[in-house]
CSV table of C-alpha atoms in Angstrom, one decimal:
chain,number,residue,atom,x,y,z
A,1,MET,CA,-0.1,0.0,0.0
A,2,ILE,CA,2.8,2.4,1.0
A,3,LYS,CA,4.6,1.6,-2.2
A,4,GLU,CA,1.3,2.2,-4.3
A,5,GLU,CA,0.9,5.6,-2.5
A,6,ILE,CA,4.4,6.5,-3.1
A,7,GLY,CA,3.9,5.6,-6.8
A,8,ARG,CA,0.8,7.7,-7.1
A,9,ASN,CA,2.5,10.6,-5.4
A,10,ASN,CA,5.5,10.4,-7.8
A,11,ARG,CA,3.2,10.4,-10.8
A,12,ARG,CA,1.4,13.4,-9.5
A,13,SER,CA,4.6,15.1,-8.9
A,14,LYS,CA,5.8,14.5,-12.4
A,15,VAL,CA,2.5,15.8,-13.9
A,16,ASP,CA,2.7,18.9,-11.7
A,17,SER,CA,6.3,19.5,-12.8
A,18,ARG,CA,5.3,19.1,-16.4
A,19,ASN,CA,2.5,21.6,-15.8
A,20,SER,CA,4.8,24.1,-14.1
A,21,ALA,CA,7.2,23.9,-17.0
A,22,SER,CA,4.5,24.5,-19.6
A,23,THR,CA,3.3,27.5,-17.5
A,24,VAL,CA,6.8,29.0,-17.5
A,25,ARG,CA,7.0,28.6,-21.2
A,26,LEU,CA,3.7,30.1,-21.9
A,27,ALA,CA,4.7,33.1,-19.6
A,28,LEU,CA,7.9,33.6,-21.5
A,29,ALA,CA,6.1,33.5,-24.8
A,30,PHE,CA,3.6,36.0,-23.6
A,31,ILE,CA,6.3,38.4,-22.3
A,32,LEU,CA,8.3,38.1,-25.6
A,33,GLY,CA,5.2,38.7,-27.6
A,34,CYS,CA,4.4,42.0,-25.6
A,35,VAL,CA,8.0,43.1,-26.1
A,36,PHE,CA,7.7,42.5,-29.9
A,37,SER,CA,4.4,44.4,-30.1
A,38,VAL,CA,5.7,47.4,-28.3
A,39,THR,CA,8.8,47.5,-30.6
A,40,LEU,CA,6.5,47.4,-33.7
A,41,ILE,CA,4.4,50.2,-32.3
A,42,LEU,CA,7.3,52.3,-31.4
A,43,ASN,CA,8.9,51.9,-34.8
A,44,PHE,CA,5.7,52.9,-36.6
A,45,GLN,CA,5.4,56.1,-34.6
A,46,ILE,CA,9.0,57.0,-35.3
A,47,SER,CA,8.6,56.3,-39.1
A,48,VAL,CA,5.4,58.6,-39.0
A,49,THR,CA,7.2,61.3,-37.1
A,50,THR,CA,10.1,61.2,-39.5
A,51,ILE,CA,7.9,61.7,-42.6
A,52,ILE,CA,6.0,64.5,-40.9
A,53,ASP,CA,9.4,66.2,-39.9
A,54,GLN,CA,10.6,66.0,-43.3
A,55,GLY,CA,8.0,68.4,-44.6
A,56,PRO,CA,5.8,68.1,-47.7
A,57,SER,CA,8.6,67.7,-50.3
A,58,GLN,CA,10.2,64.8,-48.6
A,59,SER,CA,6.8,63.2,-47.8
A,60,ALA,CA,5.9,63.4,-51.5
A,61,LEU,CA,9.3,61.9,-52.4
A,62,LEU,CA,8.7,59.0,-49.9
A,63,SER,CA,5.2,58.5,-51.1
A,64,SER,CA,6.4,58.1,-54.8
A,65,LEU,CA,8.6,55.1,-54.0
A,66,ASP,CA,6.0,52.6,-54.9
A,67,ASN,CA,5.3,54.4,-58.2
A,68,SER,CA,9.0,54.3,-58.9
A,69,LYS,CA,9.2,50.6,-58.4
A,70,ILE,CA,6.1,50.1,-60.6
A,71,ARG,CA,7.7,52.2,-63.4
A,72,LYS,CA,10.9,50.1,-63.1
A,73,THR,CA,8.8,46.8,-63.3
A,74,SER,CA,6.8,48.0,-66.2
A,75,LEU,CA,9.9,48.7,-68.3
A,76,THR,CA,11.6,45.5,-67.6
A,77,THR,CA,8.8,42.9,-67.4
A,78,SER,CA,6.5,44.0,-70.3
A,79,THR,CA,3.6,45.1,-68.1
A,80,SER,CA,3.6,48.4,-69.9
A,81,LYS,CA,1.9,48.1,-73.3
A,82,LYS,CA,3.8,51.1,-74.7
A,83,TYR,CA,7.3,49.5,-73.9
A,84,ASP,CA,6.1,46.0,-74.2
A,85,GLY,CA,8.5,45.3,-77.1
A,86,LEU,CA,11.5,46.8,-75.4
A,87,ALA,CA,12.6,43.9,-73.2
A,88,ARG,CA,11.9,41.4,-76.0
A,89,THR,CA,13.5,43.1,-79.0
A,90,THR,CA,16.6,44.9,-77.6
A,91,THR,CA,19.4,44.0,-75.2
A,92,ALA,CA,19.7,47.7,-74.5
A,93,THR,CA,16.9,47.8,-71.8
A,94,PRO,CA,16.7,51.2,-70.1
A,95,ASN,CA,18.4,51.2,-66.7
A,96,ILE,CA,15.6,52.9,-64.8
A,97,LEU,CA,16.5,53.5,-61.1
A,98,SER,CA,13.9,53.8,-58.4
A,99,ILE,CA,14.3,56.6,-56.0
A,100,SER,CA,15.9,55.6,-52.7
A,101,PRO,CA,14.5,56.8,-49.5
A,102,GLN,CA,18.0,57.8,-48.3
A,103,ASN,CA,18.2,60.4,-50.9
A,104,GLU,CA,17.8,63.8,-49.3
A,105,GLU,CA,17.8,65.8,-52.6
A,106,VAL,CA,15.8,65.2,-55.7
A,107,SER,CA,18.4,66.9,-58.0
A,108,VAL,CA,21.7,68.6,-57.9
A,109,LEU,CA,19.8,71.8,-58.2
A,110,ASP,CA,17.6,71.3,-55.2
A,111,GLY,CA,18.0,74.2,-52.8
A,112,GLN,CA,20.7,76.0,-54.9
A,113,ARG,CA,20.3,79.7,-54.7
A,114,ILE,CA,21.1,81.3,-58.1
A,115,LEU,CA,21.5,84.9,-59.0
A,116,ALA,CA,21.2,85.7,-62.7
A,117,VAL,CA,21.6,88.9,-64.5
A,118,ILE,CA,20.5,89.5,-68.1
A,119,ALA,CA,21.7,92.5,-70.1
A,120,SER,CA,18.8,93.6,-72.4
A,121,TYR,CA,19.1,97.1,-73.6
A,122,ASP,CA,15.6,97.5,-75.1
A,123,PHE,CA,12.9,95.4,-76.7
A,124,SER,CA,14.8,94.6,-79.9
A,125,GLN,CA,15.3,91.1,-78.7
A,126,ILE,CA,12.2,90.6,-76.7
A,127,PRO,CA,11.3,87.2,-78.3
A,128,HIS,CA,14.6,85.9,-77.2
A,129,LEU,CA,14.4,87.4,-73.9
A,130,GLU,CA,11.2,85.5,-73.3
A,131,GLU,CA,12.9,82.2,-74.0
A,132,VAL,CA,15.8,83.1,-71.8
A,133,LEU,CA,13.4,83.8,-68.9
A,134,ASP,CA,11.7,80.5,-69.6
A,135,GLY,CA,15.0,78.7,-69.2
A,136,PHE,CA,15.6,80.3,-65.7
A,137,HIS,CA,12.1,79.6,-64.6
A,138,ASP,CA,12.7,75.9,-65.4
A,139,LEU,CA,15.5,76.0,-62.9
A,140,CYS,CA,13.0,76.8,-60.2
A,141,ILE,CA,10.8,73.9,-61.3
A,142,ALA,CA,14.0,71.8,-61.0
A,143,GLY,CA,14.3,72.8,-57.3
A,144,ALA,CA,16.5,75.9,-57.2
A,145,TRP,CA,15.8,79.3,-55.9
A,146,VAL,CA,16.3,81.8,-58.8
A,147,ASP,CA,16.3,85.6,-58.7
A,148,VAL,CA,16.6,87.1,-62.2
A,149,HIS,CA,17.6,90.8,-62.7
A,150,ILE,CA,16.9,92.2,-66.1
A,151,HIS,CA,19.2,95.2,-66.7
A,152,THR,CA,17.5,97.4,-69.2
A,153,THR,CA,17.0,101.0,-70.4
A,154,ILE,CA,13.3,100.7,-71.3
A,155,PRO,CA,10.5,100.6,-68.7
A,156,TYR,CA,8.1,97.7,-69.1
A,157,PRO,CA,4.4,98.3,-69.5
A,158,VAL,CA,2.0,96.9,-67.0
A,159,ILE,CA,0.5,94.6,-69.6
A,160,LEU,CA,4.0,93.0,-70.1
A,161,ILE,CA,4.6,92.7,-66.5
A,162,ASP,CA,1.3,91.1,-66.0
A,163,LEU,CA,1.9,88.7,-68.8
A,164,LEU,CA,5.2,87.7,-67.2
A,165,ASN,CA,3.6,87.2,-63.8
A,166,SER,CA,1.2,84.7,-65.4
A,167,ARG,CA,4.0,82.8,-66.9
A,168,HIS,CA,6.5,82.5,-64.1
A,169,GLN,CA,4.7,81.2,-61.1
A,170,CYS,CA,7.0,78.7,-59.5
A,171,THR,CA,4.9,75.6,-58.9
A,172,ASN,CA,7.6,73.5,-57.1
A,173,PRO,CA,6.2,73.0,-53.6
A,174,SER,CA,9.6,72.9,-51.9
A,175,PRO,CA,10.2,75.9,-49.5
A,176,ARG,CA,13.8,75.8,-50.9
A,177,SER,CA,12.7,76.8,-54.5
A,178,GLY,CA,11.5,80.1,-55.7
A,179,PHE,CA,11.5,82.5,-58.6
A,180,SER,CA,11.5,86.3,-59.1
A,181,ILE,CA,12.1,88.8,-61.8
A,182,ILE,CA,13.6,92.3,-61.0
A,183,ILE,CA,13.5,94.8,-63.9
A,184,SER,CA,16.3,97.3,-63.2
A,185,LEU,CA,16.1,100.4,-65.2
A,186,PHE,CA,19.4,102.3,-66.3
A,187,ASN,CA,19.9,105.5,-68.0
A,188,PRO,CA,20.1,104.9,-71.9
A,189,ASN,CA,23.3,106.8,-71.8
A,190,VAL,CA,25.1,103.8,-70.4
A,191,ARG,CA,25.0,102.3,-73.9
A,192,LEU,CA,27.3,99.5,-74.2
A,193,HIS,CA,28.3,99.8,-70.6
A,194,LEU,CA,25.0,98.2,-69.5
A,195,VAL,CA,26.9,95.0,-69.4
A,196,ASP,CA,29.0,96.3,-66.6
A,197,TYR,CA,26.4,96.5,-63.9
A,198,HIS,CA,26.1,92.7,-63.1
A,199,ARG,CA,29.6,92.7,-61.5
A,200,PRO,CA,29.1,95.0,-58.6
A,201,LEU,CA,25.8,93.2,-57.9
A,202,PHE,CA,27.4,89.9,-57.8
A,203,TYR,CA,29.9,90.9,-55.2
A,204,GLN,CA,27.4,92.9,-53.3
A,205,LYS,CA,25.3,89.6,-52.9
A,206,ILE,CA,28.1,87.1,-52.9
A,207,LYS,CA,27.1,85.8,-49.5
A,208,GLU,CA,23.5,85.4,-50.4
A,209,TYR,CA,23.8,83.0,-53.4
A,210,ASP,CA,25.6,79.8,-54.4
A,211,ILE,CA,25.6,80.3,-58.2
A,212,PHE,CA,26.0,83.4,-60.3
A,213,VAL,CA,25.1,83.7,-64.0
A,214,TYR,CA,25.7,86.6,-66.3
A,215,THR,CA,24.2,86.4,-69.8
A,216,GLU,CA,23.2,88.4,-72.8
A,217,ASP,CA,19.5,88.4,-73.6
A,218,ASP,CA,19.5,85.8,-76.3
A,219,ILE,CA,21.2,82.7,-74.9
A,220,ARG,CA,19.0,79.8,-73.7
A,221,ILE,CA,20.3,78.5,-70.4
A,222,THR,CA,18.6,75.5,-69.0
A,223,PRO,CA,18.7,73.2,-65.9
A,224,ARG,CA,21.0,70.9,-67.9
A,225,THR,CA,23.3,73.8,-68.3
A,226,ILE,CA,23.7,74.6,-64.6
A,227,SER,CA,23.6,70.9,-63.5
A,228,ALA,CA,26.4,70.1,-65.8
A,229,TYR,CA,28.4,73.2,-64.8
A,230,LEU,CA,28.2,72.2,-61.0
A,231,PHE,CA,29.0,68.6,-61.7
A,232,GLU,CA,32.1,69.4,-63.8
A,233,THR,CA,33.2,72.0,-61.4
A,234,ASN,CA,33.4,69.6,-58.7
A,235,GLN,CA,35.1,67.1,-61.1
A,236,VAL,CA,37.8,69.6,-61.9
A,237,LYS,CA,38.3,70.4,-58.2
A,238,SER,CA,38.8,66.7,-57.5
A,239,LEU,CA,41.3,66.4,-60.2
A,240,VAL,CA,43.5,69.6,-59.6
A,241,GLY,CA,43.0,70.1,-55.9
A,242,GLU,CA,41.1,72.9,-54.1
A,243,GLU,CA,44.2,75.1,-54.1
A,244,HIS,CA,44.2,75.2,-57.9
A,245,ALA,CA,40.4,75.0,-58.6
A,246,SER,CA,40.1,78.7,-59.2
A,247,ASP,CA,42.6,78.5,-62.1
A,248,PHE,CA,39.8,77.0,-64.1
A,249,ASN,CA,36.1,77.6,-65.0
A,250,VAL,CA,33.7,75.4,-66.9
A,251,GLY,CA,32.8,77.1,-70.1
A,252,VAL,CA,29.9,76.9,-72.6
A,253,VAL,CA,29.7,76.9,-76.4
A,254,ARG,CA,27.0,78.6,-78.4
A,255,TYR,CA,25.4,77.1,-81.3
A,256,GLU,CA,22.8,78.0,-84.0
A,257,TYR,CA,20.8,76.0,-86.6
A,258,ASN,CA,21.9,76.4,-90.1
A,259,TYR,CA,18.6,77.1,-91.9
A,260,PRO,CA,18.9,77.9,-95.5
A,261,PRO,CA,19.1,81.7,-96.0
A,262,ASN,CA,16.3,83.5,-97.7
A,263,VAL,CA,13.8,80.5,-97.5
A,264,ILE,CA,10.5,80.9,-95.7
A,265,ILE,CA,9.7,77.6,-94.2
A,266,ASP,CA,6.1,76.5,-94.9
A,267,ASP,CA,4.3,73.3,-95.8
A,268,LYS,CA,5.6,73.6,-99.4
A,269,THR,CA,9.3,74.4,-98.4
A,270,ARG,CA,9.7,72.3,-95.2
A,271,GLY,CA,12.0,70.0,-97.2
A,272,ALA,CA,14.5,72.8,-96.8
A,273,THR,CA,15.2,71.7,-93.2
A,274,ALA,CA,16.1,68.1,-94.1
A,275,ASN,CA,19.8,68.9,-93.6
A,276,VAL,CA,19.6,71.5,-90.8
A,277,THR,CA,21.7,70.9,-87.8
A,278,ARG,CA,23.5,72.7,-85.0
A,279,VAL,CA,26.5,74.6,-86.0
A,280,TYR,CA,29.3,76.4,-84.0
A,281,TRP,CA,29.7,79.4,-86.1
A,282,GLU,CA,32.2,80.9,-83.7
A,283,HIS,CA,34.6,78.0,-84.1
A,284,SER,CA,34.9,77.4,-87.8
A,285,TRP,CA,38.7,77.1,-88.3
A,286,HIS,CA,40.1,74.0,-89.9
A,287,PRO,CA,41.2,71.5,-89.1
A,288,VAL,CA,38.8,71.7,-86.3
A,289,ILE,CA,41.2,70.1,-83.9
A,290,PRO,CA,43.4,71.8,-82.9
A,291,LYS,CA,42.5,75.2,-84.5
A,292,SER,CA,39.0,75.5,-83.2
A,293,VAL,CA,39.1,73.1,-80.3
A,294,ASP,CA,42.1,71.7,-78.4
A,295,SER,CA,43.0,69.8,-75.2
A,296,VAL,CA,43.6,72.0,-72.1
A,297,PRO,CA,47.4,72.3,-71.6
A,298,GLN,CA,47.4,71.1,-68.0
A,299,LYS,CA,48.3,67.5,-67.7
A,300,LYS,CA,45.8,66.5,-64.9
A,301,LEU,CA,42.9,67.6,-67.2
A,302,SER,CA,44.3,66.9,-70.6
A,303,GLY,CA,42.4,64.3,-72.5
A,304,LYS,CA,39.4,64.7,-70.4
A,305,TYR,CA,38.7,68.4,-71.0
A,306,VAL,CA,39.1,70.8,-74.0
A,307,HIS,CA,39.0,74.5,-74.5
A,308,MET,CA,37.9,76.6,-77.5
A,309,THR,CA,40.5,78.7,-79.1
A,310,ASN,CA,38.0,81.5,-79.3
A,311,HIS,CA,36.7,81.6,-75.8
A,312,HIS,CA,34.0,84.2,-76.3
A,313,GLN,CA,30.7,82.8,-74.7
A,314,GLY,CA,28.4,85.9,-74.4
A,315,MET,CA,27.9,84.7,-70.8
A,316,PHE,CA,29.7,83.0,-67.7
A,317,ILE,CA,28.7,80.9,-64.7
A,318,ALA,CA,30.5,81.0,-61.4
A,319,THR,CA,30.2,79.7,-57.9
A,320,ARG,CA,30.6,81.9,-54.8
A,321,ASP,CA,34.0,80.5,-54.1
A,322,LEU,CA,35.2,81.1,-57.6
A,323,LEU,CA,34.0,84.8,-57.6
A,324,GLN,CA,35.8,85.3,-54.3
A,325,ALA,CA,39.0,83.7,-55.5
A,326,TRP,CA,39.0,85.8,-58.7
A,327,LYS,CA,38.6,88.9,-56.7
A,328,GLU,CA,41.8,88.1,-54.8
A,329,ARG,CA,43.6,86.6,-57.8
A,330,PRO,CA,46.8,88.6,-58.5
A,331,GLY,CA,46.3,90.6,-61.8
A,332,CYS,CA,42.7,89.7,-62.0
A,333,ASN,CA,40.5,92.0,-59.8
A,334,PHE,CA,37.5,90.4,-61.3
A,335,ASP,CA,35.3,92.6,-59.0
A,336,VAL,CA,36.6,95.8,-60.6
A,337,VAL,CA,34.7,97.1,-63.6
A,338,ARG,CA,36.9,98.6,-66.3
A,339,ASP,CA,37.0,99.3,-70.0
A,340,ARG,CA,38.1,96.7,-72.6
A,341,PRO,CA,41.6,97.2,-73.9
A,342,GLY,CA,42.0,99.6,-76.8
A,343,MET,CA,44.7,100.7,-79.2
A,344,ALA,CA,47.4,102.9,-77.7
A,345,GLU,CA,47.0,105.6,-80.3
A,346,ARG,CA,43.3,105.1,-80.7
A,347,PRO,CA,41.6,103.9,-77.4
A,348,SER,CA,38.2,103.9,-79.0
A,349,GLN,CA,39.2,101.0,-81.2
A,350,PRO,CA,39.2,97.7,-79.1
A,351,THR,CA,42.1,95.3,-79.4
A,352,GLU,CA,40.3,92.3,-77.7
A,353,GLY,CA,36.7,92.6,-78.5
A,354,THR,CA,34.0,95.0,-77.6
A,355,GLN,CA,32.9,95.8,-73.9
A,356,ARG,CA,30.3,92.9,-73.9
A,357,VAL,CA,33.0,90.5,-75.1
A,358,TRP,CA,35.4,91.8,-72.4
A,359,MET,CA,32.9,91.5,-69.5
A,360,SER,CA,31.5,88.1,-70.5
A,361,SER,CA,34.6,86.3,-71.5
A,362,GLN,CA,37.9,88.1,-72.3
A,363,MET,CA,38.6,89.5,-68.8
A,364,LEU,CA,38.2,86.1,-67.3
A,365,HIS,CA,40.0,84.0,-69.8
A,366,GLY,CA,42.4,86.3,-71.5
A,367,LYS,CA,46.1,85.4,-70.8
A,368,ARG,CA,47.1,89.0,-70.1
A,369,HIS,CA,44.2,89.4,-67.6
A,370,CYS,CA,42.7,86.8,-65.1
A,371,ASN,CA,44.1,83.9,-67.2
A,372,VAL,CA,41.4,81.5,-65.9
A,373,GLN,CA,41.5,78.4,-68.2
A,374,GLN,CA,38.3,77.6,-69.9
A,375,VAL,CA,37.5,73.9,-69.5
A,376,ILE,CA,34.7,71.8,-71.3
A,377,PRO,CA,34.4,68.0,-70.7
A,378,VAL,CA,35.1,65.8,-73.8
A,379,ASP,CA,32.6,63.2,-72.8
A,380,LYS,CA,29.7,65.7,-72.0
A,381,PHE,CA,30.5,68.4,-74.5
A,382,GLY,CA,26.9,68.6,-75.7
A,383,GLU,CA,25.6,69.2,-72.2
A,384,LEU,CA,27.4,72.6,-72.1
A,385,THR,CA,26.3,73.9,-75.4
A,386,VAL,CA,23.6,76.6,-75.4
A,387,LEU,CA,21.3,77.9,-78.1
A,388,HIS,CA,21.9,81.3,-79.6
A,389,LEU,CA,18.4,82.3,-80.1
A,390,PRO,CA,18.7,84.9,-82.9
A,391,ASN,CA,20.0,82.1,-85.2
A,392,LYS,CA,21.6,84.5,-87.6
A,393,ASN,CA,25.3,84.6,-87.0
A,394,TYR,CA,26.1,81.4,-88.9
A,395,ARG,CA,25.3,83.3,-92.2
A,396,ARG,CA,28.4,85.4,-91.6
A,397,VAL,CA,30.8,82.5,-92.0
A,398,GLY,CA,32.7,82.7,-95.3
A,399,ARG,CA,31.1,86.0,-96.3
A,400,LYS,CA,33.1,89.0,-97.3
A,401,GLY,CA,34.5,90.7,-94.3
A,402,ARG,CA,33.4,87.9,-92.1
A,403,LEU,CA,34.8,84.8,-90.4
A,404,GLY,CA,36.7,82.9,-93.1
A,405,GLY,CA,35.8,85.3,-95.9
A,406,LYS,CA,38.1,87.4,-98.0
A,407,LYS,CA,38.1,91.0,-98.9
A,408,ASP,CA,37.7,90.2,-102.7
A,409,ASP,CA,35.0,87.6,-102.1
A,410,ARG,CA,31.9,88.0,-104.2
A,411,THR,CA,29.5,85.9,-102.1
A,412,LYS,CA,26.6,84.4,-104.0
A,413,ILE,CA,23.2,84.7,-102.4
A,414,ASN,CA,21.3,81.5,-101.8
A,415,GLU,CA,18.1,81.3,-103.9
A,416,PHE,CA,15.2,79.2,-103.2
A,417,SER,CA,14.2,76.8,-106.1
A,418,THR,CA,10.9,74.9,-106.7
A,419,ASN,CA,13.0,71.8,-107.6
A,420,ALA,CA,13.7,71.2,-103.9
A,421,THR,CA,17.5,72.0,-104.3
A,422,TYR,CA,19.1,74.6,-102.1
A,423,ALA,CA,22.4,76.3,-102.5
A,424,PRO,CA,24.8,75.1,-99.8
A,425,LEU,CA,25.9,77.2,-96.9
A,426,SER,CA,29.6,77.7,-96.2
A,427,SER,CA,31.6,74.4,-95.8
A,428,GLN,CA,33.5,76.2,-93.1
A,429,LEU,CA,30.6,75.8,-90.7
A,430,VAL,CA,31.3,73.1,-88.1
A,431,SER,CA,28.1,71.2,-87.3
A,432,ALA,CA,27.5,69.5,-84.0
A,433,MET,CA,27.6,66.1,-85.7
A,434,GLN,CA,31.1,66.9,-87.3
A,435,LEU,CA,32.6,68.0,-84.1
A,436,HIS,CA,31.1,64.9,-82.3
A,437,ILE,CA,32.8,62.6,-84.9
A,438,GLU,CA,36.1,64.4,-84.4
A,439,PHE,CA,35.8,63.9,-80.6
A,440,SER,CA,35.2,60.2,-81.1
A,441,LYS,CA,38.2,59.8,-83.1
A,442,ASN,CA,40.6,61.9,-81.2
A,443,TRP,CA,39.4,60.9,-77.7
A,444,PRO,CA,37.8,57.4,-77.9
A,445,LYS,CA,35.6,56.6,-75.0
A,446,SER,CA,35.7,53.5,-73.1
A,447,PRO,CA,32.7,51.0,-73.5
A,448,ILE,CA,30.2,50.7,-70.7
A,449,ILE,CA,28.7,47.1,-70.6
A,450,PRO,CA,25.9,46.6,-70.2
A,451,TYR,CA,24.8,49.7,-72.2
A,452,ILE,CA,23.2,52.3,-70.0
A,453,GLY,CA,22.1,54.9,-72.5
A,454,PRO,CA,20.6,57.4,-71.7
A,455,VAL,CA,19.4,57.3,-75.4
A,456,TYR,CA,17.5,54.1,-76.4
A,457,MET,CA,15.7,53.1,-79.7
A,458,VAL,CA,12.7,50.9,-80.1
A,459,HIS,CA,10.1,50.4,-82.7
A,460,GLU,CA,6.4,50.8,-81.9
A,461,GLY,CA,4.6,51.1,-85.1
A,462,TYR,CA,5.6,48.1,-87.0
A,463,LYS,CA,4.6,44.4,-86.8
A,464,ARG,CA,7.5,43.8,-89.1
A,465,PRO,CA,9.9,46.7,-89.6
A,466,PRO,CA,10.8,47.7,-93.2
A,467,GLN,CA,14.3,46.6,-94.3
A,468,LYS,CA,15.8,50.0,-93.9
A,469,VAL,CA,14.4,50.5,-90.4
A,470,GLN,CA,15.5,46.8,-89.4
A,471,ILE,CA,19.0,47.6,-90.6
A,472,MET,CA,19.2,50.7,-88.4
A,473,LEU,CA,17.7,48.7,-85.5
A,474,ASP,CA,20.4,46.1,-85.9
A,475,GLU,CA,23.1,48.7,-86.1
A,476,TYR,CA,21.8,50.2,-82.8
A,477,GLU,CA,21.8,46.7,-81.2
A,478,ALA,CA,25.4,46.2,-82.3
A,479,TYR,CA,26.3,49.7,-80.9
A,480,ALA,CA,24.6,48.9,-77.6
A,481,SER,CA,26.4,45.5,-77.4
A,482,ARG,CA,29.7,47.3,-77.7
A,483,GLY,CA,29.0,49.4,-74.7
A,484,GLY,CA,27.9,52.5,-76.7
A,485,VAL,CA,31.1,52.8,-78.7
A,486,MET,CA,30.9,53.8,-82.5
A,487,ILE,CA,32.8,52.2,-85.2
A,488,GLU,CA,33.9,53.7,-88.5
A,489,ASP,CA,30.8,52.6,-90.3
A,490,ASP,CA,28.6,54.4,-87.8
A,491,MET,CA,30.6,57.6,-88.2
A,492,ALA,CA,30.3,57.3,-92.1
A,493,LYS,CA,26.5,57.4,-92.1
A,494,GLN,CA,25.0,60.4,-93.8
A,495,ILE,CA,22.2,62.3,-92.0
A,496,PRO,CA,19.4,62.4,-92.8
A,497,ILE,CA,18.7,58.9,-94.3
A,498,ASP,CA,16.1,58.8,-97.1
A,499,PHE,CA,13.0,56.8,-95.9
A,500,LYS,CA,10.7,57.7,-98.8
A,501,ALA,CA,10.8,54.2,-100.0
A,502,SER,CA,9.8,52.8,-96.7
A,503,ARG,CA,6.7,54.9,-96.2
């Protein structure tokens, strides 16, 4: 009996022990679950607080992450009908990157404070001025704070001011972006010296802005121009060191479109534009390299950067640090306004260009003056080209008394003909394509595999492309497979290609 009772007690003891162990495990699981739940709640509250603290622009950026991922998926998995053929028909699929939540700035222009001055004597170039203002307004849309001063001698009527008001509201919601236009009236007696007044303004406000732009009223400056300038300025500083960074400034090159002279483009004459392209009328010496364009002489930049032998730009861009350095640079005194050099016996006759050439370019880049080296990147040359809006100076090339012309020239006038033939313009004009080919030959770029663009070619309107189209698609595929490097056959192609037979 005693043994049986002891046995029963032992069994009860084991059961109680097992029950106690289970109770302990359940208690531990409950405690861990509570800790995990509290952690999740705290993380959620911190995340919400972070988004609220970042303000509307950052909240909008974070809320767009899902859309960015959707856009990436649609281009690479054929969920978008428009780009459905892209992944199947080409190896050069666009490398669309989604926005990272760690990115604090949407673009390099975000929050940059820009002071721009436009010299615009009167209304004689008002159509071009409107385009120039549009370009600066685009900088605000891209995230910058832009204050534009128009230096003029003509008061603006209320109707024009109202029109400009309706055009230039900055819709970027960021508090770091903004846009304003200040019309500053000067006495007409300043004449050609209107171009001087940007300089004291820049130095008066040097602590208030990050970037300073001076330009004539007919040059289209865009967000791409300023972004490329900032990027290359930093690149140059990293290559030469901060001590020598002020010895250089990233320049621009003006271009025009070589429309046939004396032809009015309408539906009957639109064929006249078939061979129109960008031309650099100020840089038409041959051979183009090295007479118009050459490598910069400094070894650390040679091969990566070039300069124009004629460094006139009609404008310049500078950072705050560069402006300050040029003020202190021996023999420069960039902050001091002075007349352009003139002939000793006839001071009224300029020896290095007019006052506007002097203030925009020659004082800064002239070897006898500030001697700041103009630099333009080989691989991104096109990003630092700007449209000269009047589109008229290319007609001067090769003409009597003009660039490339001779005193005894008897220049023939181009005449329009109904047989769709057009008298050629001067062969001395250097086109954007011609210069690009010369760059490719003289400074071959390294292939980037896989090809990352940014330009891609797809066909969307053919079930089966015509032969000529397919040949070009195949050539593009080969170019992409080489990592974006041209071969001689690519460079030999004539632009434009005749597609009449394929229509």
